[in-house]
Short mmCIF file of C-alpha atoms and ligand atoms in Angstrom, two decimals:
data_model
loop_
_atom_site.label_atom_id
_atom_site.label_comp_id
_atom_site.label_asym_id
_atom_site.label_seq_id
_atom_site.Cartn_x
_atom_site.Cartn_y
_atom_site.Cartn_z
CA UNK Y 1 -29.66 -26.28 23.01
CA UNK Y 2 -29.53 -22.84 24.52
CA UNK Y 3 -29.71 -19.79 22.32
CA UNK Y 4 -26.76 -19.13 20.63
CA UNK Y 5 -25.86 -14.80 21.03
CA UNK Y 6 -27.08 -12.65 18.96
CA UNK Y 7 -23.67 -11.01 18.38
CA UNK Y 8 -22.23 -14.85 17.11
CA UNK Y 9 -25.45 -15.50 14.92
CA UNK Y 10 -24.55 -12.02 13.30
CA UNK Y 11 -20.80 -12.45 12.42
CA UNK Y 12 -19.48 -12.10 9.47
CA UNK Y 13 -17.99 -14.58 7.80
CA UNK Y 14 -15.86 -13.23 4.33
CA UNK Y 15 -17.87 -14.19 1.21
CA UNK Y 16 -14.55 -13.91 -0.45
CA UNK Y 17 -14.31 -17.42 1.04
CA UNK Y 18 -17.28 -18.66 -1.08
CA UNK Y 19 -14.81 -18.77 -4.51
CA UNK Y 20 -12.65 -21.75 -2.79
CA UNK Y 21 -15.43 -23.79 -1.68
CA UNK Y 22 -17.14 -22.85 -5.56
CA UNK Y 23 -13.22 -24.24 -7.28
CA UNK Y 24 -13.10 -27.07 -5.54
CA UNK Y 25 -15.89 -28.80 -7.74
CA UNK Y 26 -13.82 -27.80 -10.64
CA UNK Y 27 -10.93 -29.61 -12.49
CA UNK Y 28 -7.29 -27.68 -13.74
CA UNK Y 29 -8.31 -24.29 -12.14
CA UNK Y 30 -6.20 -21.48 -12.01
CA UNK Y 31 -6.47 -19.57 -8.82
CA UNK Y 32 -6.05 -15.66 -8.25
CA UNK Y 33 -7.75 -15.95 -5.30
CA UNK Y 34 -5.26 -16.61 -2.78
CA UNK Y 35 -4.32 -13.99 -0.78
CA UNK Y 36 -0.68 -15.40 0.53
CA UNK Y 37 2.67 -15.45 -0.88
CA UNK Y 38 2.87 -17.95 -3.69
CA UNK Y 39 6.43 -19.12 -1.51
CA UNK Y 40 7.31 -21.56 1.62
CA UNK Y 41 8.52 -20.06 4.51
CA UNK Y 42 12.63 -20.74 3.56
CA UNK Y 43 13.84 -23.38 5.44
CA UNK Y 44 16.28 -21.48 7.82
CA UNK Y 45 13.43 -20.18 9.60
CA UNK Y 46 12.43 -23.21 10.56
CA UNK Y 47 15.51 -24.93 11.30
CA UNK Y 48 15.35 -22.53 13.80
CA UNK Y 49 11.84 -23.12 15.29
CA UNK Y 50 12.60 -26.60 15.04
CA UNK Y 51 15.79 -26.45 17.25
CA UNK Y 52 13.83 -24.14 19.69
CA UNK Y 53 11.44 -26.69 20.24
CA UNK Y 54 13.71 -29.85 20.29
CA UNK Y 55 15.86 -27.87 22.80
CA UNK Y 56 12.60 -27.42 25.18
CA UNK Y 57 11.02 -24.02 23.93
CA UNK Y 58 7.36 -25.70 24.33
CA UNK Y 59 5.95 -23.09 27.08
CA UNK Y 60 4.19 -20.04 27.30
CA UNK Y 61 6.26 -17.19 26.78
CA UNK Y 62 5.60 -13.65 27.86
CA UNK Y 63 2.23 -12.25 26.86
CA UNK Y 64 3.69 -9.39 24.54
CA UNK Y 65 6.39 -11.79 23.86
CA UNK Y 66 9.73 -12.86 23.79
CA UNK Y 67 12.21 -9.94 24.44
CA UNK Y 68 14.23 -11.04 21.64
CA UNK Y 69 11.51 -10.75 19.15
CA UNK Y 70 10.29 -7.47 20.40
CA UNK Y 71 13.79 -6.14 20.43
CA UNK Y 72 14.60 -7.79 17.02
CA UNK Y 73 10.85 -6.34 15.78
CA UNK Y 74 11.87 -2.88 16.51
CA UNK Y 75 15.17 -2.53 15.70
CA UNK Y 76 14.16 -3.31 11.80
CA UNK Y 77 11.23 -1.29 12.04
CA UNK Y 78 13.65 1.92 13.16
CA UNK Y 79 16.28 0.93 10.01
CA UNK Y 80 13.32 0.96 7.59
CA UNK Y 81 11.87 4.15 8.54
CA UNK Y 82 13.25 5.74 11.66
CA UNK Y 83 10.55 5.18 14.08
CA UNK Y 84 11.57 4.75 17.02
CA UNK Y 85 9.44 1.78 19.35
CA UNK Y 86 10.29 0.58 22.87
CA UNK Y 87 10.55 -2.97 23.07
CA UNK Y 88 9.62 -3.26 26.44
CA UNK Y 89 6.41 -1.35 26.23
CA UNK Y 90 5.14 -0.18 22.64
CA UNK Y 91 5.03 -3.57 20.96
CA UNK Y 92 2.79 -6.63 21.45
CA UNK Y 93 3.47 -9.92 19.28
CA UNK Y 94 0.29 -11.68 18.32
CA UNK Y 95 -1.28 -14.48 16.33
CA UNK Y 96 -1.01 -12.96 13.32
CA UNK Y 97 -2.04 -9.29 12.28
CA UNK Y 98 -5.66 -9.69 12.22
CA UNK Y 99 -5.67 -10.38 16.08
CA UNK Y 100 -3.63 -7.31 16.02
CA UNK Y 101 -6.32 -5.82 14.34
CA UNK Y 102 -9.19 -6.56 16.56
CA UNK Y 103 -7.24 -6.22 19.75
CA UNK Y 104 -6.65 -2.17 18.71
CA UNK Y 105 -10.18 -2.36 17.75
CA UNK Y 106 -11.74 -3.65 21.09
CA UNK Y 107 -9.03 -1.18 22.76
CA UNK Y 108 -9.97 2.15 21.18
CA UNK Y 109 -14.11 1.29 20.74
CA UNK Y 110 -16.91 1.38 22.69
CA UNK Y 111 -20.22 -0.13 21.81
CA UNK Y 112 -21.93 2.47 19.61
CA UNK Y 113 -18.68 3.98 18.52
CA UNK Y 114 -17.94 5.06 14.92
CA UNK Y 115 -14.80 3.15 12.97
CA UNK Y 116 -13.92 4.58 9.45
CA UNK Y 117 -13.34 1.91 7.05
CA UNK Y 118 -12.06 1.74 3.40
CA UNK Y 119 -14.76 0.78 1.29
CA UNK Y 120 -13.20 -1.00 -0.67
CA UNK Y 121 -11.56 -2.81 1.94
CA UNK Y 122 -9.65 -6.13 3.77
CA UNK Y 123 -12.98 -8.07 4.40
CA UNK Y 124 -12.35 -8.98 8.11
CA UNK Y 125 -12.13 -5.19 9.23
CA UNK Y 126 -15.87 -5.23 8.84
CA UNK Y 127 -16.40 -8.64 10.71
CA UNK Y 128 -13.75 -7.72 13.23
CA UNK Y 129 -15.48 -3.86 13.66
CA UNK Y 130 -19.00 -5.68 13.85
CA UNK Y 131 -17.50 -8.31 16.62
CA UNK Y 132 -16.07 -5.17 18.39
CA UNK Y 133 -19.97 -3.73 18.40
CA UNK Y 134 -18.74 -0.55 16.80
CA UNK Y 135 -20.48 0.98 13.77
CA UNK Y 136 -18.54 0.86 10.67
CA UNK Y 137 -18.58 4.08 8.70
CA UNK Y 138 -17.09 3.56 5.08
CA UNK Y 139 -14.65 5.83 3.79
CA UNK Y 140 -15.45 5.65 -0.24
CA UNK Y 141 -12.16 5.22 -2.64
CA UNK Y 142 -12.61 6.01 -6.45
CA UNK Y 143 -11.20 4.19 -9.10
CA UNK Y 144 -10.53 7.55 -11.17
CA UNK Y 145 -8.09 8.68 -8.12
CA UNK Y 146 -6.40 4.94 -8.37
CA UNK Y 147 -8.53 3.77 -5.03
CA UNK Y 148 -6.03 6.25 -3.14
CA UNK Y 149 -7.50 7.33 0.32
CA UNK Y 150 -7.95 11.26 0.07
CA UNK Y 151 -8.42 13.30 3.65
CA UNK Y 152 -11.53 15.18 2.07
CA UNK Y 153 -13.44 12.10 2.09
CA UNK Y 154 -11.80 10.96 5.29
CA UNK Y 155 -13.56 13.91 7.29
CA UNK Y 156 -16.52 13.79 5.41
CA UNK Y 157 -17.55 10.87 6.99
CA UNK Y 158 -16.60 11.90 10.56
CA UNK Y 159 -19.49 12.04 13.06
CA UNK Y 160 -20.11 12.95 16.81
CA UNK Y 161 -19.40 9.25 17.58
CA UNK Y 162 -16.18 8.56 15.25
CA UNK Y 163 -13.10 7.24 17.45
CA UNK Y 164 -11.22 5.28 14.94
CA UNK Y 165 -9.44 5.76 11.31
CA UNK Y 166 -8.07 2.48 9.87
CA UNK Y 167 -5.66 2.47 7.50
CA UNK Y 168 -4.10 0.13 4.68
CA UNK Y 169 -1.89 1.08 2.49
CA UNK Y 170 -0.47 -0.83 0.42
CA UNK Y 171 -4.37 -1.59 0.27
CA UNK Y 172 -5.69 -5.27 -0.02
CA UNK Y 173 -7.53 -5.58 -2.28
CA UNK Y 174 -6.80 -2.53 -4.77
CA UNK Y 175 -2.67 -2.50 -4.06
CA UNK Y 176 -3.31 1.49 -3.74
CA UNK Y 177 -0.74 3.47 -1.75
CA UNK Y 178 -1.87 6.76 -0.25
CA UNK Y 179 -0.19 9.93 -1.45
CA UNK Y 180 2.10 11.12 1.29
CA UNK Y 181 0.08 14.57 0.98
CA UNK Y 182 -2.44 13.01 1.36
CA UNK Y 183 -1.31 11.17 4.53
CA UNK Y 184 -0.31 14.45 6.06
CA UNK Y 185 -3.61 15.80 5.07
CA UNK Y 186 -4.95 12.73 6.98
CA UNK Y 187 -2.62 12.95 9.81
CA UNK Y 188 -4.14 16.74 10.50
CA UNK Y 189 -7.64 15.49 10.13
CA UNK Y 190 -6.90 12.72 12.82
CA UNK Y 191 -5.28 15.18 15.04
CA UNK Y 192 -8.25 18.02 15.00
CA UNK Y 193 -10.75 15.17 15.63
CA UNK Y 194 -8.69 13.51 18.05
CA UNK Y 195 -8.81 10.06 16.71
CA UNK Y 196 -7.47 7.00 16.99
CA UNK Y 197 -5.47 5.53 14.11
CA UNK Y 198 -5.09 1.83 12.90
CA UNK Y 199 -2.51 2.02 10.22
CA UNK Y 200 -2.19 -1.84 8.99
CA UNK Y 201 0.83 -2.33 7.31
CA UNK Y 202 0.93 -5.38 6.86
CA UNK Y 203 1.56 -5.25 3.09
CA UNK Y 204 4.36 -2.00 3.28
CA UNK Y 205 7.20 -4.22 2.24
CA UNK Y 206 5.70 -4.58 -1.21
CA UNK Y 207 5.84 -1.72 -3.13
CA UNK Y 208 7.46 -1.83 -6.82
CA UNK Y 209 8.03 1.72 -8.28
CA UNK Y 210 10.94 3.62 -7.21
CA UNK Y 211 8.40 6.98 -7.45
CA UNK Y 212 5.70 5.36 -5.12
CA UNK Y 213 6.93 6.83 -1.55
CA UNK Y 214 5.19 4.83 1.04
CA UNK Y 215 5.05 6.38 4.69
CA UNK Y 216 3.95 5.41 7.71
CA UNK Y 217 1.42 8.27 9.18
CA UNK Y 218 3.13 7.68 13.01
CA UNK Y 219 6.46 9.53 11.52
CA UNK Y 220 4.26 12.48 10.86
CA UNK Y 221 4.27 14.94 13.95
CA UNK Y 222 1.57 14.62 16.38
CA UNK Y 223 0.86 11.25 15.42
CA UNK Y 224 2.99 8.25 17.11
CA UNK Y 225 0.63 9.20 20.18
CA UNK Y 226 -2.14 7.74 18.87
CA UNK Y 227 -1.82 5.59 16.08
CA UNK Y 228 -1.81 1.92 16.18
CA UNK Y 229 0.83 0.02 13.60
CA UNK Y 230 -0.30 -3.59 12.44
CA UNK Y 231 2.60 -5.40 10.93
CA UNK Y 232 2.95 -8.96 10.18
CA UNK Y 233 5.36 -12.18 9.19
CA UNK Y 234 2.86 -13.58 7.07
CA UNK Y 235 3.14 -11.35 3.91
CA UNK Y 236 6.83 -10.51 4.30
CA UNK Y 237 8.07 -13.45 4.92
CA UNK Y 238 5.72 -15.75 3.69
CA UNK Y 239 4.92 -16.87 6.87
CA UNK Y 240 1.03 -16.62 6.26
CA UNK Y 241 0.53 -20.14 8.62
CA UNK Y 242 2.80 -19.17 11.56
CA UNK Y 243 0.56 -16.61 12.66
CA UNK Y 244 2.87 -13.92 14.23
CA UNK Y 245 1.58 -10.32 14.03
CA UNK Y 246 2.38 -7.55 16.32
CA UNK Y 247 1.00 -4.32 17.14
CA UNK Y 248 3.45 -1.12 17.74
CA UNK Y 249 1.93 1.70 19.69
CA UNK Y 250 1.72 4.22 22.99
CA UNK Y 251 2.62 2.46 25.89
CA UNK Y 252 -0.94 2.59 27.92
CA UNK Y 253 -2.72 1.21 24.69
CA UNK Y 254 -0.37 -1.81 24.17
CA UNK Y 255 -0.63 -2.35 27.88
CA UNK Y 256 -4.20 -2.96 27.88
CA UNK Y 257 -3.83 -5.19 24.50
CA UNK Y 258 -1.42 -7.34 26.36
CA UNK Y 259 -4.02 -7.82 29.27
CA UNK Y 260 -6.40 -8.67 26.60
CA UNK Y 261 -4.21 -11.01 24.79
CA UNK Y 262 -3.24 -12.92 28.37
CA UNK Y 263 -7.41 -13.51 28.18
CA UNK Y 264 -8.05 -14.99 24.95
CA UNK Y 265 -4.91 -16.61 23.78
CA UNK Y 266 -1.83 -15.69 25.99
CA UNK Y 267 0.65 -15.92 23.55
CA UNK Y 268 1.86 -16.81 20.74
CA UNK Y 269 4.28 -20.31 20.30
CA UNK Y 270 7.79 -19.46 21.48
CA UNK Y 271 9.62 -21.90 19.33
CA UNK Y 272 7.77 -19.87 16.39
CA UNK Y 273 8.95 -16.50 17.87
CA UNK Y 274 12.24 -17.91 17.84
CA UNK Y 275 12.15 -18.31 14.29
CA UNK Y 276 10.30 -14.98 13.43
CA UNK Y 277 13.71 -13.57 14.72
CA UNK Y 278 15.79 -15.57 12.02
CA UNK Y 279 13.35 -13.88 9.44
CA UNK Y 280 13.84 -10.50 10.71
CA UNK Y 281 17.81 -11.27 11.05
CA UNK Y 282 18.22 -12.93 7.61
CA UNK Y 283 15.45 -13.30 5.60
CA UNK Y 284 16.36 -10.34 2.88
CA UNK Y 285 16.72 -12.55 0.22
CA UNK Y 286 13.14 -14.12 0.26
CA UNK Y 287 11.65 -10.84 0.19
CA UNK Y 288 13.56 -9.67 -2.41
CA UNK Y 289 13.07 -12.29 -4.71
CA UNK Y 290 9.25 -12.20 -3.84
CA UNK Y 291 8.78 -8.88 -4.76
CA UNK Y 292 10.76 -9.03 -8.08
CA UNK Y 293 8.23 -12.25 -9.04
CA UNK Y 294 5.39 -10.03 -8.05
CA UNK Y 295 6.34 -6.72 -9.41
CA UNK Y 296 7.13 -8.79 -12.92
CA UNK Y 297 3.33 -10.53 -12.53
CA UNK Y 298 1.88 -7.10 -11.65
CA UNK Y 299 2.92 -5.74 -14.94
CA UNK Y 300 1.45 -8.66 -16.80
CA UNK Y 301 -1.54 -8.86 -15.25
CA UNK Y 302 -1.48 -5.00 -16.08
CA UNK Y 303 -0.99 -5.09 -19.70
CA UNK Y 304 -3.00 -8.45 -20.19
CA UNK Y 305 -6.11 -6.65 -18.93
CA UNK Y 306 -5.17 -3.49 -21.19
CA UNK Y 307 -5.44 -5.55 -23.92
CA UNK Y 308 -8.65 -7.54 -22.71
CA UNK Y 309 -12.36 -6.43 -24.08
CA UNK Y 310 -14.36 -5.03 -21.75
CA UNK Y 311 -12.45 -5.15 -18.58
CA UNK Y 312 -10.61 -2.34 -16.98
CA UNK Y 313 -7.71 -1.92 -14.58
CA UNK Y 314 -5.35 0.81 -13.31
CA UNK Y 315 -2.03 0.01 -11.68
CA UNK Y 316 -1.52 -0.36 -8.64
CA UNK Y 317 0.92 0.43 -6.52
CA UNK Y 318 1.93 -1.95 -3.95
CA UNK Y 319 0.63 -5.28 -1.86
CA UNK Y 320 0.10 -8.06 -4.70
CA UNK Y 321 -3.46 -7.43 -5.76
CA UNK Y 322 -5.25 -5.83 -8.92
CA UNK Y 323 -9.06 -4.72 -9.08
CA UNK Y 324 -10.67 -5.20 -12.55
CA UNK Y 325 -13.78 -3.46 -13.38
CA UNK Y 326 -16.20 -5.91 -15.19
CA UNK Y 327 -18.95 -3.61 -15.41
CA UNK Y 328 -18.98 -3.47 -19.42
CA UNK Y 329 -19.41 -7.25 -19.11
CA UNK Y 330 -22.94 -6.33 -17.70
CA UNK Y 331 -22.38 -9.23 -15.08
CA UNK Y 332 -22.21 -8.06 -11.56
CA UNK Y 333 -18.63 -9.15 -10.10
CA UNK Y 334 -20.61 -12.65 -8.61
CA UNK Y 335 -21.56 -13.73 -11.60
CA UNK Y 336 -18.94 -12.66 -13.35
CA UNK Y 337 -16.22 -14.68 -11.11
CA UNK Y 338 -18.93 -18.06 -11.17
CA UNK Y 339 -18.97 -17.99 -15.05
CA UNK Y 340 -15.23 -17.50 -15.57
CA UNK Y 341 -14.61 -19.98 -13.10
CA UNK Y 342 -17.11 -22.44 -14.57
CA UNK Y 343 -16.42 -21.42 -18.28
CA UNK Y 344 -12.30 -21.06 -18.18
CA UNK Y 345 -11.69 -22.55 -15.07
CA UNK Y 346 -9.99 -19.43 -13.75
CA UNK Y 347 -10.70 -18.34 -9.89
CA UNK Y 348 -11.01 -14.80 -8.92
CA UNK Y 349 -12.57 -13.01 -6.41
CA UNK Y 350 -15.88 -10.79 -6.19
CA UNK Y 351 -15.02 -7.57 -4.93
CA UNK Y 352 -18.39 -7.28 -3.59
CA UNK Y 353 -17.25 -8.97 -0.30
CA UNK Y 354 -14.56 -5.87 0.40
CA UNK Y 355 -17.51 -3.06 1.34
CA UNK Y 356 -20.30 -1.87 -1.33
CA UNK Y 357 -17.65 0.52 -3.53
CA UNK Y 358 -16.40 -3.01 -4.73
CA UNK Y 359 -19.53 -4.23 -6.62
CA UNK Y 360 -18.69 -4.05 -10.25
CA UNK Y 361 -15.01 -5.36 -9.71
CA UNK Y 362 -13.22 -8.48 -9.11
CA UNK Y 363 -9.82 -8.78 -6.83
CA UNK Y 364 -7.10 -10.55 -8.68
CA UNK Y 365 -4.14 -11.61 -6.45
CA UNK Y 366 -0.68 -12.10 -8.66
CA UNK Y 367 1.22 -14.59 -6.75
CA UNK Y 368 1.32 -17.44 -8.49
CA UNK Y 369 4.48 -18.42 -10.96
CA UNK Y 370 4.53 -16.08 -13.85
CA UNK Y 371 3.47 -19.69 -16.24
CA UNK Y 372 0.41 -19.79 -13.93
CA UNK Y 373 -0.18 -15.97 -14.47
CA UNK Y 374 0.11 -15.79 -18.01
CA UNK Y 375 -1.84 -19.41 -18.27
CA UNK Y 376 -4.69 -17.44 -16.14
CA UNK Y 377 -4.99 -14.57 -18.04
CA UNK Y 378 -4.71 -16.40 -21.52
CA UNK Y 379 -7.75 -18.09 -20.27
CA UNK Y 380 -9.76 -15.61 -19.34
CA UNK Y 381 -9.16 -12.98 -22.21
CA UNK Y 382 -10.34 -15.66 -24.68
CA UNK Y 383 -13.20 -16.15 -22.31
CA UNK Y 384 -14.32 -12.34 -22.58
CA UNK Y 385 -13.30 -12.39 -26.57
CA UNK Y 386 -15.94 -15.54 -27.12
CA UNK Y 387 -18.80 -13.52 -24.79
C1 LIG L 401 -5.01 -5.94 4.81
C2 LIG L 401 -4.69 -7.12 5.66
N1 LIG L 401 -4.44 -6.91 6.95
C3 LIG L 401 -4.16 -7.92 7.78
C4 LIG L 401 -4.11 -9.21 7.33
C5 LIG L 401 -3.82 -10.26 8.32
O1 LIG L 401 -2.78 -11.08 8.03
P1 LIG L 401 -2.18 -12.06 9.12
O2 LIG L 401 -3.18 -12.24 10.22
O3 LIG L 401 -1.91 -13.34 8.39
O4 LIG L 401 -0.96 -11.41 9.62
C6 LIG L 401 -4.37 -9.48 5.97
C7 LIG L 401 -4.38 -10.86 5.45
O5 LIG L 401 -4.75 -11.15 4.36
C8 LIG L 401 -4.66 -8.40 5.12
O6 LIG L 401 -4.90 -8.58 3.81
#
């Protein structure tokens, strides 16, 4: 066999990944590893794809996709926060956010070039930044400022060579949401050292406190021109295994995403496009009563682990995760997660695998049914009481 390339032998693959394979050897787990909606898709979605398909909607559609779900796309994206996208050129629909990701990625990069990061951070930016053949620069988060991106830190770790901010908030995996100070702060920094910014947004419709104001940095001025917005069906409409992202952005950029869309993947399945636009059109209810399950598991999990020994957590704000420090165990976060698995049959995740700031916690994700949660956390605080 020929040599397989260097760049393929050196990809990433998540170690977050390693928990599932580790829980399948073990009987009556409970998981708070999964990082999807604990819902189906509701069934009027696909009633719709269904029909789309039976009625001959089997072909390739446009490679930034259908007009109706770019129009559809932007029109809710202007009534939730005013921006203002052209369907026909500042939005590209694709399989799922994280190609979203990588195609703004390989657009704004070079070889060589400098991407910030949150560290901790979504595990495939650092895979997808690596594939890219960009340098990832980690931007570090603290637990004492609630893992909230601050701009001081941001331009601390600019260099010569730094082309690229990305951006999560809501944040997978800490559920922080970045101050809108802050943001501005942010937005000036990007602006004096003419970046590029990936904001990935993927998790904005979950936010649970009425105080937590969560912004999107292209409304601030001087910005739409050159950041990137990742959205995404899978979180919002727990739609995790149709696969539809998109990308809003400046025209030129979303051009060139669209010409490198038509060369890996073309498009993304009409019939499923067609139903994407019955989400957007009527899908208020499933969100709603998502986020009311999650915001009501959040504050368990929250006051569970308040009343755990030796385990730490603060609040967060938003998305549907929790980071726990397990320092005081005095485990590292891989063998803590491998003995509470093996010893209470509970599955979490080492946050390790989200960037080096991450060692010492583990990522909880809170979407399971609240009997599930508070089965889970029963477990595991008479784990850490017997230790
Ligand atoms: C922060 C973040 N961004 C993007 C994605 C990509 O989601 P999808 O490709 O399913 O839209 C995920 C998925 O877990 C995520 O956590």
């Amino acid at each position: 066999m020929p040599a397989i390339s260097r760049r393929a032998q050196e990809a990433l693959y998540p170690s977050v990944r390693e928990m599932f394979e580790l829980a399948a050897g073990v009987p009556d787990t409970i998981s708070f590893a999964v990082g999807e909606p604990g819902f189906d898709t509701p069934k009027p979605m696909i009633d719709v794809a269904y029909q789309a398909a039976i009625h001959g909607d089997t072909h390739y559609t446009p490679n930034r996709g259908t007009a109706a779900l770019r129009e559809a796309w932007c029109r809710y994206r202007a009534k939730q926060d005013g921006t203002d996208y052209d369907p026909a050129g500042e939005i590209i629909v694709t399989t799922g956010g994280m190609e979203a990701v990588y195609l703004a990625m390989i657009a704004t990069l070079d070889a060589g070039d400098d991407i910030l990061i949150p560290d901790p951070g979504y595990a495939n930016y650092f895979g997808q930044a690596q594939m890219a053949q960009a340098n990832v620069v980690p931007v570090p988060l603290y637990e004492q400022n609630g893992f909230r991106m601050r701009a001081a830190d941001v331009e601390a770790a600019i260099t010569p060579r730094t082309r690229a901010l990305l951006l999560n908030s809501p944040s997978n995996p800490t559920g922080a949401v970045i101050d809108p100070d802050e943001l501005a702060a942010i937005a000036d920094v990007a602006c004096r050292h003419d970046l590029w910014v990936i904001s990935d947004e993927v998790y904005r419709a979950f936010v649970y406190d009425d105080h937590v104001r969560c912004l999107s940095i292209a409304a601030m001025p001087g910005m739409k021109e050159r950041t990137i917005i990742i959205d995404s069906f899978s979180k919002t409409f727990a739609m995790t295994g149709w696969r539809i992202g998109c990308a809003f952005g400046p025209k030129p950029v979303i051009d060139q995403m669209t010409v490198m869309q038509e060369n890996v993947v073309s498009c993304v399945p009409g019939a499923l496009q067609c139903g994407a636009v019955a989400a957007l059109e009527g899908a208020a209810d499933i969100l709603s009563t998502m986020k009311a399950a999650y915001r009501a598991n959040r504050d368990m999990v929250a006051q569970a682990v308040a009343d755990m020994p030796l385990v730490s957590c603060n609040v967060p704000d938003g998305a549907f995760y929790i980071l726990i420090n397990v320092t005081a165990t005095g485990m590292n976060d891989h063998d803590f997660a491998v003995r509470l698995l093996n010893e209470a049959h509970v599955v979490v995740t080492p946050a390790s695998g989200f960037g080096s700031r991450g060692r010492g916690y583990v990522r909880l994700s809170y979407v399971g049914s609240a009997e599930d949660t508070a089965e889970g956390l029963r477990r595991m605080k008479a784990w850490l009481e017997r230790l």
